[in-house]
Coordinates of N, CA, C and O in Angstrom, one line a residue:
M1299 N -30.3 2.8 74.3 CA -29.5 2.9 75.5 C -30.3 1.4 76.3 O -29.2 0.5 77.0
R1300 N -31.0 1.1 76.2 CA -31.6 -0.4 77.0 C -30.8 -1.5 76.1 O -30.5 -2.2 77.1
I1301 N -30.6 -1.3 74.8 CA -30.2 -2.6 74.3 C -28.4 -2.5 74.8 O -28.1 -3.6 75.2
I1302 N -28.0 -1.4 75.0 CA -26.6 -1.4 75.5 C -26.3 -1.9 76.8 O -25.7 -2.6 77.1
S1303 N -27.4 -1.6 77.8 CA -27.4 -2.1 79.0 C -27.7 -3.6 79.1 O -26.9 -4.1 79.8
T1304 N -28.6 -4.0 78.3 CA -29.1 -5.4 78.2 C -27.5 -6.2 77.7 O -27.1 -7.2 78.3
T1305 N -27.1 -5.8 76.7 CA -25.7 -6.3 76.0 C -24.7 -6.4 77.2 O -24.2 -7.3 77.0
L1306 N -24.5 -5.1 77.8 CA -23.6 -5.0 78.6 C -23.5 -6.0 79.9 O -22.6 -6.8 80.5
R1307 N -24.9 -6.2 80.4 CA -25.0 -7.1 81.3 C -24.9 -8.7 81.0 O -24.2 -9.0 81.8
L1308 N -25.0 -9.1 79.8 CA -25.2 -10.3 79.3 C -23.4 -10.5 79.2 O -23.1 -11.6 79.4
V1309 N -22.7 -9.4 78.6 CA -21.4 -9.9 78.4 C -20.6 -10.2 79.8 O -19.8 -10.8 80.0
V1310 N -20.9 -9.0 80.8 CA -20.6 -9.4 81.9 C -20.9 -10.8 82.5 O -20.3 -11.6 83.2
L1311 N -22.2 -11.2 82.5 CA -22.5 -12.2 82.9 C -21.7 -13.5 82.4 O -21.3 -14.4 83.0
L1312 N -21.8 -13.6 81.2 CA -21.0 -14.7 80.5 C -19.3 -14.7 80.5 O -19.0 -15.9 80.9
S1313 N -18.8 -13.4 80.9 CA -17.4 -13.3 81.4 C -17.3 -14.1 82.6 O -16.5 -14.6 82.8
L1314 N -18.2 -13.7 83.5 CA -18.1 -14.2 85.0 C -18.2 -15.7 85.1 O -17.6 -16.2 85.5
L1315 N -19.5 -16.1 84.1 CA -19.6 -17.5 84.1 C -18.6 -18.4 83.5 O -18.1 -19.6 83.7
A1316 N -18.0 -17.6 82.5 CA -16.6 -18.2 81.7 C -15.5 -18.5 82.6 O -14.8 -19.3 82.7
V1317 N -15.1 -17.6 83.5 CA -14.2 -17.4 84.3 C -14.4 -18.6 85.5 O -13.3 -19.1 85.9
S1318 N -15.5 -18.5 86.1 CA -16.2 -19.6 87.1 C -16.0 -21.0 86.6 O -16.1 -21.9 87.5
T1319 N -16.3 -21.0 85.4 CA -16.3 -22.5 85.0 C -15.1 -22.8 84.1 O -15.2 -24.1 83.1
A1320 N -13.9 -22.0 83.9 CA -12.7 -22.8 83.4 C -12.3 -24.1 83.8 O -11.8 -24.6 82.6
A1321 N -12.5 -24.6 84.6 CA -12.3 -26.3 85.1 C -13.1 -27.0 84.2 O -12.7 -28.0 84.1
N1322 N -14.3 -26.3 83.5 CA -15.3 -27.5 82.9 C -15.3 -27.1 81.8 O -15.9 -27.3 80.7
A1323 N -13.8 -26.9 81.0 CA -13.8 -26.7 79.6 C -14.6 -25.7 79.0 O -15.0 -25.7 78.0
F1324 N -14.7 -24.5 79.8 CA -15.5 -23.4 79.3 C -17.1 -23.8 78.7 O -17.2 -23.6 77.7
S1325 N -17.5 -24.9 79.3 CA -18.9 -25.3 79.1 C -19.7 -25.1 80.5 O -19.4 -25.4 81.5
F1326 N -20.8 -24.5 80.3 CA -21.8 -24.1 81.7 C -23.3 -23.7 80.9 O -23.4 -23.5 80.0
T1327 N -24.1 -24.0 81.9 CA -25.4 -23.7 81.6 C -25.9 -22.3 81.9 O -25.5 -21.7 82.9
V1328 N -26.6 -21.8 81.0 CA -26.8 -20.3 81.3 C -28.2 -20.0 82.1 O -28.9 -20.8 81.9
P1329 N -28.1 -18.8 82.9 CA -29.4 -18.7 83.5 C -30.5 -18.2 82.9 O -31.3 -17.5 83.1
Y1330 N -30.3 -18.4 81.5 CA -31.4 -17.9 80.6 C -32.1 -19.4 80.2 O -31.4 -20.4 79.8
S1331 N -33.6 -19.4 80.3 CA -34.3 -20.8 80.1 C -35.6 -20.2 79.5 O -36.1 -19.0 79.5
L1332 N -36.2 -21.3 78.7 CA -37.3 -21.0 78.1 C -38.3 -21.7 79.2 O -38.2 -23.2 79.1
N1333 N -39.7 -21.2 79.3 CA -40.7 -22.1 80.1 C -41.7 -22.9 79.1 O -42.0 -22.2 78.1
N1334 N -42.6 -23.6 79.7 CA -43.7 -24.3 79.0 C -44.4 -23.1 78.2 O -44.9 -23.1 77.1
Q1335 N -44.6 -21.9 79.2 CA -45.6 -21.0 78.5 C -45.2 -20.3 77.1 O -45.7 -20.1 76.3
E1336 N -43.8 -19.9 77.6 CA -42.7 -19.2 76.1 C -43.1 -20.3 74.9 O -43.2 -19.7 73.8
I1337 N -42.7 -21.6 75.2 CA -42.6 -22.5 74.2 C -44.1 -22.7 73.5 O -44.1 -22.7 72.3
D1338 N -45.4 -22.7 74.6 CA -46.5 -22.9 74.0 C -46.8 -21.6 73.1 O -47.7 -21.9 72.1
Q1339 N -46.4 -20.3 73.5 CA -46.7 -19.4 72.6 C -46.1 -19.3 71.3 O -46.7 -19.0 70.3
F1340 N -45.1 -19.7 71.2 CA -44.1 -20.0 69.8 C -44.9 -20.8 69.2 O -45.1 -20.6 67.9
L1341 N -45.4 -22.0 69.7 CA -46.1 -23.0 69.1 C -47.3 -22.5 68.3 O -47.7 -22.9 67.3
S1342 N -48.1 -21.8 69.2 CA -49.4 -21.1 68.6 C -49.3 -20.3 67.6 O -50.1 -20.2 66.6
Q1343 N -48.2 -19.4 67.5 CA -48.1 -18.3 66.7 C -47.5 -18.7 65.6 O -47.6 -18.4 64.4
K1344 N -46.6 -19.7 65.5 CA -45.5 -20.2 64.5 C -45.9 -21.4 63.7 O -45.3 -21.7 62.6
V1345 N -46.7 -22.5 64.6 CA -46.5 -23.9 63.8 C -47.8 -24.2 63.4 O -48.8 -23.9 64.2
K1346 N -47.9 -24.5 62.4 CA -49.1 -24.9 61.7 C -48.8 -26.1 60.9 O -48.0 -26.4 60.2
V1347 N -49.4 -27.5 61.4 CA -49.3 -28.7 60.7 C -50.8 -29.1 60.2 O -51.7 -29.2 60.8
E1348 N -50.6 -29.5 58.8 CA -51.7 -29.8 58.0 C -51.1 -31.0 57.3 O -50.1 -30.7 56.4
Q1349 N -51.3 -32.3 57.1 CA -51.1 -33.3 56.7 C -51.8 -34.4 56.0 O -53.1 -34.5 56.4
S1350 N -51.4 -35.2 55.0 CA -52.4 -36.5 55.2 C -51.3 -37.7 54.7 O -50.2 -37.5 54.5
F1351 N -51.8 -38.9 54.9 CA -50.9 -40.0 54.9 C -51.9 -41.0 54.5 O -53.0 -41.2 54.8
G1352 N -51.4 -42.3 54.0 CA -52.3 -43.5 54.1 C -51.7 -44.4 52.8 O -50.6 -44.4 52.4
F1353 N -52.7 -45.2 52.5 CA -52.3 -46.3 51.5 C -53.7 -46.3 50.5 O -54.6 -46.7 50.6
P1354 N -53.3 -45.7 49.3 CA -54.5 -45.3 48.4 C -55.2 -46.4 48.3 O -54.9 -47.7 48.2
G1355 N -56.8 -46.3 48.4 CA -57.5 -47.4 47.9 C -58.0 -48.0 49.3 O -59.1 -48.9 49.2
I1356 N -57.2 -48.0 50.1 CA -57.5 -49.0 51.6 C -57.8 -47.6 52.4 O -58.9 -48.0 53.2
L1357 N -57.1 -47.0 52.8 CA -57.3 -45.9 54.1 C -56.3 -44.5 53.7 O -55.1 -44.8 53.4
T1358 N -56.9 -43.7 54.0 CA -56.1 -42.5 53.9 C -56.7 -41.6 55.2 O -58.0 -41.7 55.3
L1359 N -55.7 -40.5 55.5 CA -56.1 -39.8 56.8 C -55.6 -38.2 56.3 O -54.5 -38.2 56.2
N1360 N -56.6 -37.3 56.1 CA -56.1 -35.8 56.3 C -56.5 -35.1 57.5 O -57.5 -35.1 58.0
Y1361 N -55.4 -34.5 58.1 CA -55.6 -34.1 59.4 C -55.1 -32.6 59.4 O -54.1 -32.5 58.6
K1362 N -55.5 -32.2 60.6 CA -54.9 -30.6 61.0 C -54.5 -30.9 62.5 O -55.3 -31.4 63.0
L1363 N -53.3 -30.5 63.0 CA -52.7 -30.3 64.4 C -53.4 -29.0 64.9 O -52.9 -28.0 64.3
S1364 N -53.9 -28.8 66.1 CA -54.0 -27.5 66.7 C -53.8 -27.7 68.1 O -53.5 -28.7 68.6
D1365 N -53.8 -26.6 68.6 CA -53.6 -26.6 70.3 C -52.3 -27.1 70.6 O -52.6 -28.0 71.7
L1366 N -51.3 -27.2 70.0 CA -49.8 -27.7 70.6 C -49.6 -27.3 71.6 O -49.6 -25.9 72.1
H1367 N -49.2 -27.9 72.7 CA -48.6 -27.3 74.1 C -47.7 -28.4 74.8 O -47.6 -29.7 74.1
V1368 N -46.7 -27.9 75.6 CA -45.5 -28.6 75.8 C -45.6 -28.8 77.9 O -46.3 -27.6 78.1
N1369 N -45.1 -29.8 78.0 CA -45.0 -30.1 79.2 C -43.3 -30.5 79.6 O -43.3 -31.6 79.3
V1370 N -42.6 -29.9 80.0 CA -41.1 -29.8 79.9 C -40.5 -30.5 81.2 O -41.1 -29.5 82.5
G1371 N -39.8 -31.7 81.3 CA -39.1 -32.1 82.4 C -40.0 -32.8 83.4 O -39.4 -33.0 84.4
E1372 N -41.2 -33.2 83.0 CA -41.8 -34.1 83.9 C -41.4 -35.4 84.2 O -41.3 -35.8 85.2
K1373 N -40.7 -35.8 83.2 CA -40.1 -37.1 83.1 C -38.5 -36.7 82.9 O -38.5 -35.7 82.1
P1374 N -37.6 -37.4 83.3 CA -36.3 -36.8 83.0 C -35.8 -36.8 81.5 O -36.2 -37.8 80.9
N1375 N -35.2 -35.7 81.0 CA -35.1 -35.5 79.5 C -36.0 -35.8 78.6 O -35.8 -36.1 77.4
I1376 N -37.3 -35.3 79.0 CA -38.3 -35.5 78.1 C -39.2 -34.4 78.2 O -39.4 -33.8 79.1
V1377 N -39.8 -33.9 76.9 CA -40.7 -33.1 76.5 C -42.1 -33.7 76.3 O -41.9 -34.6 75.3
Q1378 N -43.0 -33.2 77.1 CA -44.3 -34.1 76.7 C -45.0 -32.8 75.9 O -45.0 -32.0 76.2
M1379 N -45.6 -33.4 74.7 CA -46.2 -32.6 73.9 C -47.8 -33.3 73.5 O -47.8 -34.1 73.5
G1380 N -48.8 -32.3 73.7 CA -49.9 -32.4 73.6 C -50.7 -31.8 72.2 O -50.2 -30.5 72.0
A1381 N -51.4 -32.5 71.7 CA -52.3 -31.7 70.5 C -53.3 -32.4 70.4 O -53.7 -33.5 70.6
N1382 N -54.3 -31.6 69.5 CA -55.6 -31.8 69.0 C -55.5 -32.4 67.4 O -55.0 -31.4 66.8
L1383 N -55.8 -33.5 67.0 CA -56.0 -33.8 65.4 C -57.4 -33.8 65.2 O -58.0 -34.5 65.8
A1384 N -57.6 -33.0 64.1 CA -58.8 -33.1 63.5 C -58.7 -33.7 62.1 O -58.0 -33.1 61.4
G1385 N -59.5 -34.7 61.8 CA -59.4 -35.0 60.6 C -60.6 -36.1 59.6 O -61.6 -36.3 60.5
I1386 N -60.2 -36.0 58.4 CA -61.4 -37.1 57.6 C -60.5 -38.3 57.4 O -59.3 -38.3 56.7
M1387 N -60.9 -39.3 58.0 CA -60.3 -40.6 57.5 C -61.2 -41.6 56.5 O -62.4 -41.6 56.6
N1388 N -60.4 -42.0 55.5 CA -61.4 -42.8 54.5 C -61.1 -44.2 54.5 O -59.9 -44.3 54.4
V1389 N -62.0 -45.1 54.7 CA -61.5 -46.5 54.7 C -62.2 -47.1 53.8 O -63.6 -47.3 53.8
A1390 N -61.8 -47.5 52.7 CA -62.4 -48.1 51.8 C -63.7 -47.5 50.8 O -64.6 -48.2 50.7
G1391 N -63.3 -46.1 50.7 CA -64.3 -45.5 50.3 C -65.5 -44.9 51.1 O -66.4 -43.7 50.7
E1392 N -65.3 -45.2 52.4 CA -66.1 -44.6 53.3 C -65.6 -43.6 54.3 O -64.5 -43.8 54.9
D1393 N -66.2 -42.3 54.3 CA -65.4 -41.3 55.1 C -66.0 -41.2 56.6 O -67.0 -41.2 56.9
F1394 N -64.9 -40.9 57.4 CA -65.3 -40.5 58.8 C -64.7 -39.4 59.4 O -63.2 -39.3 59.3
Q1395 N -65.4 -38.8 60.1 CA -64.7 -37.3 60.4 C -64.5 -37.9 61.9 O -65.1 -38.3 62.6
M1396 N -63.4 -37.5 62.6 CA -62.8 -37.7 64.2 C -62.0 -36.5 64.3 O -61.4 -36.0 63.6
Q1397 N -61.9 -36.6 65.8 CA -60.8 -35.7 66.4 C -60.1 -36.7 67.6 O -60.4 -37.8 68.0
I1398 N -58.7 -36.3 67.7 CA -58.2 -37.3 68.5 C -57.4 -36.2 69.7 O -56.5 -35.3 68.7
H1399 N -57.2 -36.4 70.7 CA -56.3 -35.5 71.5 C -55.2 -36.5 71.8 O -55.4 -37.8 72.4
L1400 N -53.9 -36.2 71.4 CA -52.8 -37.1 71.3 C -51.8 -36.3 72.5 O -51.7 -35.4 72.9
V1401 N -51.3 -37.1 73.5 CA -50.1 -36.9 74.0 C -48.8 -37.7 73.5 O -49.0 -39.0 73.5
F1402 N -47.7 -36.8 73.4 CA -46.5 -37.4 73.0 C -45.3 -37.4 74.0 O -45.5 -36.5 74.7
D1403 N -44.4 -38.3 74.2 CA -43.3 -38.1 74.9 C -42.2 -37.9 73.8 O -42.2 -38.7 72.9
A1404 N -41.4 -37.3 74.2 CA -40.2 -36.8 72.9 C -39.1 -36.4 73.8 O -39.2 -35.8 74.7
T1405 N -37.8 -36.3 72.9 CA -36.5 -36.1 73.5 C -36.2 -34.7 72.7 O -36.0 -34.7 71.4
P1406 N -35.9 -33.7 73.5 CA -35.4 -32.1 72.9 C -34.1 -32.5 72.4 O -33.2 -32.9 72.7
F1407 N -33.8 -31.6 71.2 CA -32.4 -31.5 70.9 C -32.4 -29.9 70.3 O -33.3 -29.5 69.9
Y1408 N -31.2 -29.5 70.6 CA -30.9 -28.0 69.9 C -30.1 -28.0 68.7 O -29.1 -28.5 68.7
D1409 N -30.6 -27.4 68.0 CA -29.5 -27.2 66.5 C -29.0 -26.1 66.7 O -29.5 -24.8 66.5
A1410 N -27.7 -26.0 66.7 CA -26.8 -24.6 67.0 C -26.8 -23.9 65.8 O -26.7 -22.4 66.0
Q1411 N -27.0 -24.2 64.4 CA -26.7 -23.7 63.3 C -28.1 -22.8 63.1 O -27.9 -21.9 62.5
T1412 N -29.5 -23.4 63.5 CA -30.3 -22.7 63.1 C -31.0 -21.8 64.4 O -31.8 -20.9 64.6
G1413 N -30.6 -22.1 65.8 CA -31.1 -21.8 67.1 C -32.2 -22.3 67.4 O -33.0 -21.6 67.8
S1414 N -32.8 -23.3 67.0 CA -34.0 -24.2 67.1 C -33.9 -25.3 67.9 O -32.8 -25.7 67.9
I1415 N -34.9 -25.4 68.4 CA -35.3 -26.7 69.2 C -36.2 -27.5 68.8 O -37.3 -27.1 68.3
Y1416 N -35.7 -28.7 68.7 CA -36.9 -29.8 67.9 C -36.8 -31.1 68.9 O -35.9 -31.0 69.8
L1417 N -37.9 -32.1 68.3 CA -38.0 -33.0 69.2 C -37.7 -34.2 68.3 O -37.9 -34.0 67.3
K1418 N -37.0 -35.4 68.9 CA -37.1 -36.8 68.4 C -37.7 -37.9 69.4 O -37.8 -37.4 70.5
N1419 N -37.6 -38.9 68.6 CA -38.1 -40.0 69.4 C -39.5 -39.9 70.0 O -39.8 -40.2 71.1
F1420 N -40.6 -39.5 69.1 CA -41.7 -39.3 69.5 C -42.4 -40.7 69.9 O -42.4 -41.7 69.1
N1421 N -43.1 -40.5 70.9 CA -44.0 -41.9 71.4 C -45.5 -41.4 71.6 O -45.5 -40.7 72.5
I1422 N -46.6 -41.9 71.0 CA -47.9 -41.7 71.8 C -48.2 -42.3 72.6 O -48.2 -43.5 73.1
V1423 N -48.2 -41.5 74.1 CA -48.4 -42.3 75.5 C -50.3 -42.1 75.8 O -50.5 -42.8 76.6
Q1424 N -51.0 -41.3 75.0 CA -52.1 -41.4 75.2 C -52.9 -40.9 74.1 O -52.6 -39.9 73.3
S1425 N -53.9 -41.3 73.8 CA -54.8 -41.0 72.6 C -56.4 -41.1 73.0 O -56.8 -42.4 73.3
D1426 N -57.0 -39.9 73.1 CA -58.6 -40.0 73.2 C -59.1 -39.9 72.1 O -59.1 -38.7 71.4
I1427 N -59.8 -40.6 71.6 CA -60.6 -40.4 70.1 C -61.9 -40.3 70.2 O -62.6 -40.9 71.1
A1428 N -62.6 -39.5 69.2 CA -64.3 -39.1 69.3 C -64.4 -38.8 68.0 O -63.6 -38.4 66.9
P1429 N -65.6 -39.4 67.7 CA -66.3 -40.3 68.4 C -66.0 -41.6 68.7 O -65.1 -42.2 68.1
K1430 N -66.4 -42.1 70.0 CA -65.8 -43.5 70.4 C -66.0 -44.5 69.6 O -65.4 -45.7 69.5
R1431 N -66.7 -44.5 68.7 CA -67.2 -45.7 68.0 C -66.2 -45.9 66.9 O -66.1 -46.9 66.2
Y1432 N -65.1 -45.0 66.5 CA -64.0 -45.2 65.5 C -62.8 -45.7 66.3 O -61.9 -45.9 65.6
M1433 N -63.0 -46.2 67.8 CA -61.6 -46.5 68.4 C -61.2 -48.0 67.5 O -59.8 -48.0 67.4
D1434 N -61.9 -48.8 67.2 CA -62.0 -50.0 66.6 C -61.1 -49.6 65.4 O -60.0 -50.3 65.1
K1435 N -61.4 -48.8 64.4 CA -61.1 -48.4 63.5 C -59.8 -47.8 63.4 O -58.8 -48.0 62.5
L1436 N -59.4 -47.0 64.3 CA -58.4 -46.0 64.4 C -57.4 -47.0 65.2 O -56.0 -46.7 64.9
S1437 N -57.4 -48.0 65.9 CA -56.6 -48.5 66.8 C -55.5 -49.2 65.8 O -54.2 -49.3 66.3
S1438 N -55.7 -50.1 64.8 CA -54.8 -50.7 63.8 C -54.0 -49.8 63.1 O -52.8 -49.6 62.4
V1439 N -54.6 -47.9 63.2 CA -54.1 -47.1 62.3 C -52.9 -46.3 63.1 O -52.1 -45.6 62.6
M1440 N -53.3 -46.5 64.4 CA -52.2 -45.5 65.6 C -50.6 -45.8 65.4 O -50.0 -44.6 65.3
P1441 N -50.1 -47.0 65.2 CA -48.8 -47.2 64.9 C -48.3 -46.2 63.6 O -47.3 -45.5 63.8
F1442 N -49.2 -46.3 62.5 CA -48.8 -45.7 61.4 C -48.9 -43.9 61.6 O -48.0 -43.2 61.1
L1443 N -49.8 -43.7 62.1 CA -50.0 -42.1 62.7 C -48.9 -41.8 63.3 O -48.2 -40.6 63.4
N1444 N -48.5 -42.3 64.3 CA -47.5 -41.8 65.3 C -46.1 -42.0 64.5 O -45.3 -40.9 64.5
K1445 N -45.8 -42.8 63.4 CA -44.6 -42.6 62.6 C -44.5 -41.6 61.7 O -43.9 -40.8 61.7
N1446 N -45.8 -41.1 61.0 CA -46.1 -40.0 60.0 C -46.0 -38.8 61.2 O -45.4 -37.8 60.5
L1447 N -46.7 -38.7 62.4 CA -46.6 -37.4 63.3 C -45.1 -37.1 63.5 O -44.5 -36.3 63.4
A1448 N -44.3 -38.2 63.8 CA -43.3 -38.0 64.3 C -42.3 -37.7 63.0 O -41.4 -36.7 63.2
K1449 N -42.4 -37.9 61.9 CA -41.7 -37.5 60.7 C -42.1 -36.5 60.4 O -41.2 -35.4 60.2
V1450 N -43.2 -35.9 60.7 CA -43.4 -34.3 60.2 C -43.1 -33.4 61.3 O -42.4 -32.6 61.2
L1451 N -43.3 -33.8 62.7 CA -43.1 -33.2 64.0 C -41.5 -32.8 64.0 O -41.0 -32.1 64.6
E1452 N -40.7 -34.0 63.8 CA -39.1 -33.9 64.0 C -38.6 -32.7 63.0 O -37.3 -32.3 63.3
N1453 N -39.5 -32.1 62.0 CA -38.8 -30.9 61.2 C -39.7 -29.9 61.5 O -39.2 -29.0 60.8
V1454 N -40.3 -29.8 62.7 CA -40.8 -28.5 63.0 C -40.4 -28.2 64.4 O -40.5 -28.7 65.3
P1455 N -39.7 -26.9 64.5 CA -39.0 -26.7 65.6 C -40.1 -26.1 66.8 O -41.3 -25.6 66.4
I1456 N -39.8 -26.5 67.9 CA -40.9 -26.1 69.1 C -40.7 -24.7 69.6 O -41.3 -23.8 70.2
Y1457 N -39.3 -24.3 69.1 CA -39.0 -22.9 69.6 C -37.7 -22.4 68.7 O -36.8 -23.4 68.6
T1458 N -37.6 -21.3 68.3 CA -36.3 -20.9 67.5 C -36.2 -19.5 68.3 O -37.0 -18.6 68.5
L1459 N -34.6 -19.6 68.4 CA -34.4 -18.1 69.1 C -34.4 -16.9 68.2 O -34.1 -17.2 67.0
N1460 N -34.8 -15.9 68.9 CA -35.0 -14.8 67.9 C -33.8 -13.9 67.9 O -33.4 -13.2 68.8
D1461 N -33.2 -13.5 66.6 CA -32.0 -12.8 66.7 C -32.5 -11.4 66.7 O -31.2 -10.4 66.9
N1462 N -33.4 -10.9 66.9 CA -33.9 -9.6 67.1 C -33.8 -9.2 68.7 O -33.8 -7.9 69.3
N1463 N -33.7 -10.2 69.5 CA -33.6 -10.2 70.8 C -32.1 -10.5 71.3 O -31.7 -11.2 70.9
T1464 N -31.8 -9.4 71.9 CA -30.3 -9.3 72.0 C -29.8 -10.4 73.0 O -28.8 -11.3 72.5
T1465 N -30.6 -10.8 73.8 CA -29.8 -12.0 74.9 C -30.1 -13.4 74.0 O -29.2 -14.1 73.9
Q1466 N -31.3 -13.2 73.3 CA -31.4 -14.6 72.5 C -30.4 -14.5 71.2 O -29.9 -15.7 70.8
H1467 N -30.2 -13.5 70.7 CA -29.1 -13.5 69.8 C -27.7 -13.9 70.4 O -27.2 -14.7 69.5
W1468 N -27.4 -13.6 71.5 CA -26.0 -13.9 71.9 C -25.9 -15.7 72.7 O -25.0 -16.4 72.4
I1469 N -27.5 -15.7 73.1 CA -27.1 -17.5 73.3 C -27.3 -18.2 72.3 O -26.6 -19.0 72.2
K1470 N -28.0 -17.5 70.9 CA -27.7 -18.3 69.7 C -26.4 -18.7 69.2 O -26.0 -19.8 68.7
K1471 N -25.4 -17.6 69.5 CA -23.8 -17.7 69.0 C -23.4 -18.9 70.1 O -22.2 -19.1 69.2
F1472 N -23.8 -18.9 71.4 CA -22.5 -19.6 71.7 C -23.3 -20.8 72.3 O -22.8 -21.7 73.1
A1473 N -24.5 -21.3 72.5 CA -25.1 -22.2 72.8 C -24.8 -23.6 72.2 O -24.7 -23.6 70.9
K1474 N -24.6 -24.6 72.9 CA -24.1 -25.8 72.2 C -25.2 -26.9 72.2 O -25.2 -28.1 71.7
G1475 N -25.9 -26.8 73.4 CA -27.0 -27.9 73.4 C -28.0 -27.2 74.5 O -28.1 -26.2 74.9
I1476 N -29.0 -28.0 74.9 CA -30.1 -27.5 76.1 C -30.0 -28.6 77.2 O -29.5 -29.9 77.1
V1477 N -30.5 -28.3 78.5 CA -30.6 -29.1 79.8 C -32.3 -28.9 79.7 O -32.8 -28.1 79.9
V1478 N -32.6 -30.0 80.0 CA -33.9 -30.3 80.6 C -34.4 -30.1 82.1 O -33.9 -31.0 82.7
E1479 N -35.0 -29.5 82.5 CA -35.4 -29.3 83.9 C -36.9 -29.1 84.0 O -37.6 -29.0 83.1
K1480 N -37.3 -29.4 85.1 CA -38.9 -29.6 85.6 C -39.5 -27.9 85.1 O -38.9 -27.0 85.7
G1481 N -40.3 -27.8 84.0 CA -40.8 -26.8 83.7 C -40.2 -25.8 82.8 O -40.6 -24.5 82.3
K1482 N -38.9 -26.1 82.3 CA -38.1 -25.1 81.5 C -36.9 -25.9 80.8 O -36.3 -27.1 81.2
L1483 N -36.5 -25.4 79.7 CA -35.2 -25.9 78.9 C -34.2 -24.6 79.1 O -34.5 -23.7 79.2
S1484 N -33.0 -25.1 79.5 CA -31.8 -24.3 79.9 C -30.8 -24.4 78.8 O -30.8 -25.5 78.2
F1485 N -30.0 -23.3 78.3 CA -29.1 -23.6 77.4 C -27.8 -23.7 78.1 O -27.2 -23.2 79.0
D1486 N -27.1 -24.7 77.4 CA -25.7 -25.1 77.7 C -24.9 -24.4 76.7 O -24.8 -24.6 75.5
V1487 N -23.9 -23.6 77.1 CA -23.1 -22.6 76.5 C -21.5 -23.1 76.8 O -21.1 -23.5 77.8
G1488 N -20.9 -23.0 75.7 CA -19.5 -23.1 75.5 C -18.6 -22.5 74.7 O -19.3 -21.9 73.5
F1489 N -17.5 -22.3 74.9 CA -16.5 -21.2 74.2 C -15.5 -22.4 73.6 O -15.3 -23.2 73.9

């Protein structure tokens, strides 16, 4: 009974919004959104990143990302993502254990086919390296790390709509994009 009630409310809401936005070629922002906490929860439950990159014989870095979290809309059309990177860097045969707290700025986009939100155009805006004595060794590696992380994270959704949730199922069927607002991502729906 609850599913029918929820579905009926969603159909009525979509119908009213469609009628009220006819002048906008049947495109409107749905009052359904995802906030920072919902995205963070998805990231902690669904996203696991372990990777390695480097230049054999010169430098390699094996790392794992943890504690991924977002801050949506603090800057226009930007999602800021934070993460902790723990890894072992090998420089000319010598291993160094290190941790880096990273903060990225990225642009979100919605893939209507999969119902997933991804990030692109990654840029590291902050990196805190521990232990500090490795800062010199890592400073020359950071541009390569940024490219590697961007390549990996551009293929990892920060959220995927759940077909088992009636509201998200319908949003997935009709959403064409997302709108970045302070603290949330809203869905742009069109027919």
